């Protein structure tokens, strides 16, 4: 048996049943293949295939093939043999773990969770623990919880049981409990990698990316080449604005897994964020070449606002819609959004609008958006936030001067305002931060029948909310500048909370012509949130509610909010920039007029646009679609007719 090539099993003896091989020979062949995994995975794969030619039913050979393909970075090819190995030997802990790792990298989180549960089941030896693990695999959560809690009463330090109970907590949304349990498991066994990785995953899902990275750094110190660890680390780094470090991980991952379309997609997103447009285009194109029906990759390419797709691209997308059998709803609406953008760039307004309408209709099937909830919040806010209410809570907030909030509708020029401000040496741009909305949600902002904003507390509790916001957003601040920007547009619903909790913060309302702004939202697919944006009528209502509340704020807090009209910023840039900086309280700096030279990471859909000098493109894009916007006009009502800059 040569040490440098695959071991062959040889011809079956005449006495061997078809498809079988002498046990000793098979074991030696598997062992040899295992020995090749680290130093020569291609030879290990060849060895596994040779074994499978003789013993097609060998679960060990299937596992070897899957591990070898994974080591070669061929994730999509590794999954089928691993699935088959698990089917043939469902008691193999190693097989389920290998399958779970590969499914994580393909983005199949549901499949990974199932494989992970099976992995836990295989770990269990005690009958009670086995029963709990089996119930977890069958998603029989109440039984699994009872069995595991019963077991832990007798065995409180059993790490496998703690880890399983954490999985139960995660399945039913008790993520804090999951974090506590997994932290305990890591405390008991610091070298137990699976529990630490589970902990990092839950922390990431909970938005605690800094803490997730602490766990991932410990894991990567042990296993620096582990792709699952690096993939999650890259995602967490991106969340806290460390995009260059995220790209280092993606550089490694795409080299190791050149056929992993979802990793190429994430790589493209990061490259776009730092302004490497040519590289991001190449990454998106690579993703499409690997998976022609991958709608999000097509949309990501189209969503580079400075890139135009052509007739060949439209034909390729339409072909994918017509021929790719496994195409899901998400791929379909992404493709229709991308086709709409391509047709718009080609000047075919009617066909483009039809594509956008189809995309939005498909997206709406996945949403549970109720326009009445926002209207009710605005009505409540207008009734509650009176001069007397504000006076009763005045003086209770946190005195920090640091935050600058940019609020309003998405696609209203907020990224432009952010880029202008972030070009000032005293101001740092971050991203759309969720912390204020998290605080508002805790006060009942999204709860049916809630009295919010009447639930905003007074005194020290109010100061604590402001302090919480400052502390929770600190991780986003990298440059040591005195001021920083939070451009979460939806914070317009919480201006009273911002004003009271952070009375020295600045609040800027970025506003754009209702038809131009709303149509820009209608043709945009958002990665998350913005459920109002997929229907012209609900969008018109949302915009009108936003204007109603901001008008009320102007009455009860005159001058508190500085408004930037996009049209005025475009036509009289320097005067508007000077007024903006004066409101913020910093000296004028000419760099703010050269905002397009700022190379800072930008994460929004306007990332490419704000890297060009200011222009009128955004003011005029909707004109060709005016005949189709009747329902939007009607829903907007006075918000349209009273807008001071009527374009058409």
PDB file of C-alpha atoms in Angstrom, residues 254 258 261 263-265 267-269 271-272 276-290 297 300-301 304 307:
ATOM      1  CA  UNK A 254     -13.408  32.096  -0.168  1.00  0.00           C
ATOM      2  CA  UNK A 258     -14.383  28.621  -3.539  1.00  0.00           C
ATOM      3  CA  UNK A 261     -22.054  30.839  -2.855  1.00  0.00           C
ATOM      4  CA  UNK A 263     -19.804  33.070   1.625  1.00  0.00           C
ATOM      5  CA  UNK A 264     -19.120  34.882  -1.658  1.00  0.00           C
ATOM      6  CA  UNK A 265     -22.308  36.879  -1.077  1.00  0.00           C
ATOM      7  CA  UNK A 267     -17.772  38.767   1.049  1.00  0.00           C
ATOM      8  CA  UNK A 268     -19.346  40.970  -1.615  1.00  0.00           C
ATOM      9  CA  UNK A 269     -21.397  42.828   1.021  1.00  0.00           C
ATOM     10  CA  UNK A 271     -16.310  44.729  -0.009  1.00  0.00           C
ATOM     11  CA  UNK A 272     -19.181  47.031  -0.964  1.00  0.00           C
ATOM     12  CA  UNK A 276     -14.150  48.236  -3.139  1.00  0.00           C
ATOM     13  CA  UNK A 277     -16.821  48.275  -5.818  1.00  0.00           C
ATOM     14  CA  UNK A 278     -14.976  46.331  -8.538  1.00  0.00           C
ATOM     15  CA  UNK A 279     -14.135  43.569  -6.055  1.00  0.00           C
ATOM     16  CA  UNK A 280     -17.697  43.460  -4.719  1.00  0.00           C
ATOM     17  CA  UNK A 281     -19.054  43.149  -8.280  1.00  0.00           C
ATOM     18  CA  UNK A 282     -16.633  40.281  -8.929  1.00  0.00           C
ATOM     19  CA  UNK A 283     -17.761  38.559  -5.705  1.00  0.00           C
ATOM     20  CA  UNK A 284     -21.448  38.896  -6.608  1.00  0.00           C
ATOM     21  CA  UNK A 285     -20.775  37.661 -10.146  1.00  0.00           C
ATOM     22  CA  UNK A 286     -18.874  34.676  -8.765  1.00  0.00           C
ATOM     23  CA  UNK A 287     -21.844  33.907  -6.524  1.00  0.00           C
ATOM     24  CA  UNK A 288     -24.219  34.051  -9.513  1.00  0.00           C
ATOM     25  CA  UNK A 289     -21.935  31.820 -11.579  1.00  0.00           C
ATOM     26  CA  UNK A 290     -22.061  29.235  -8.804  1.00  0.00           C
ATOM     27  CA  UNK A 297     -26.859  37.822  -5.296  1.00  0.00           C
ATOM     28  CA  UNK A 300     -27.070  42.775  -4.410  1.00  0.00           C
ATOM     29  CA  UNK A 301     -25.479  43.409  -7.795  1.00  0.00           C
ATOM     30  CA  UNK A 304     -25.044  48.803  -6.339  1.00  0.00           C
ATOM     31  CA  UNK A 307     -24.050  49.655 -11.665  1.00  0.00           C
TER      32      UNK A 307
END
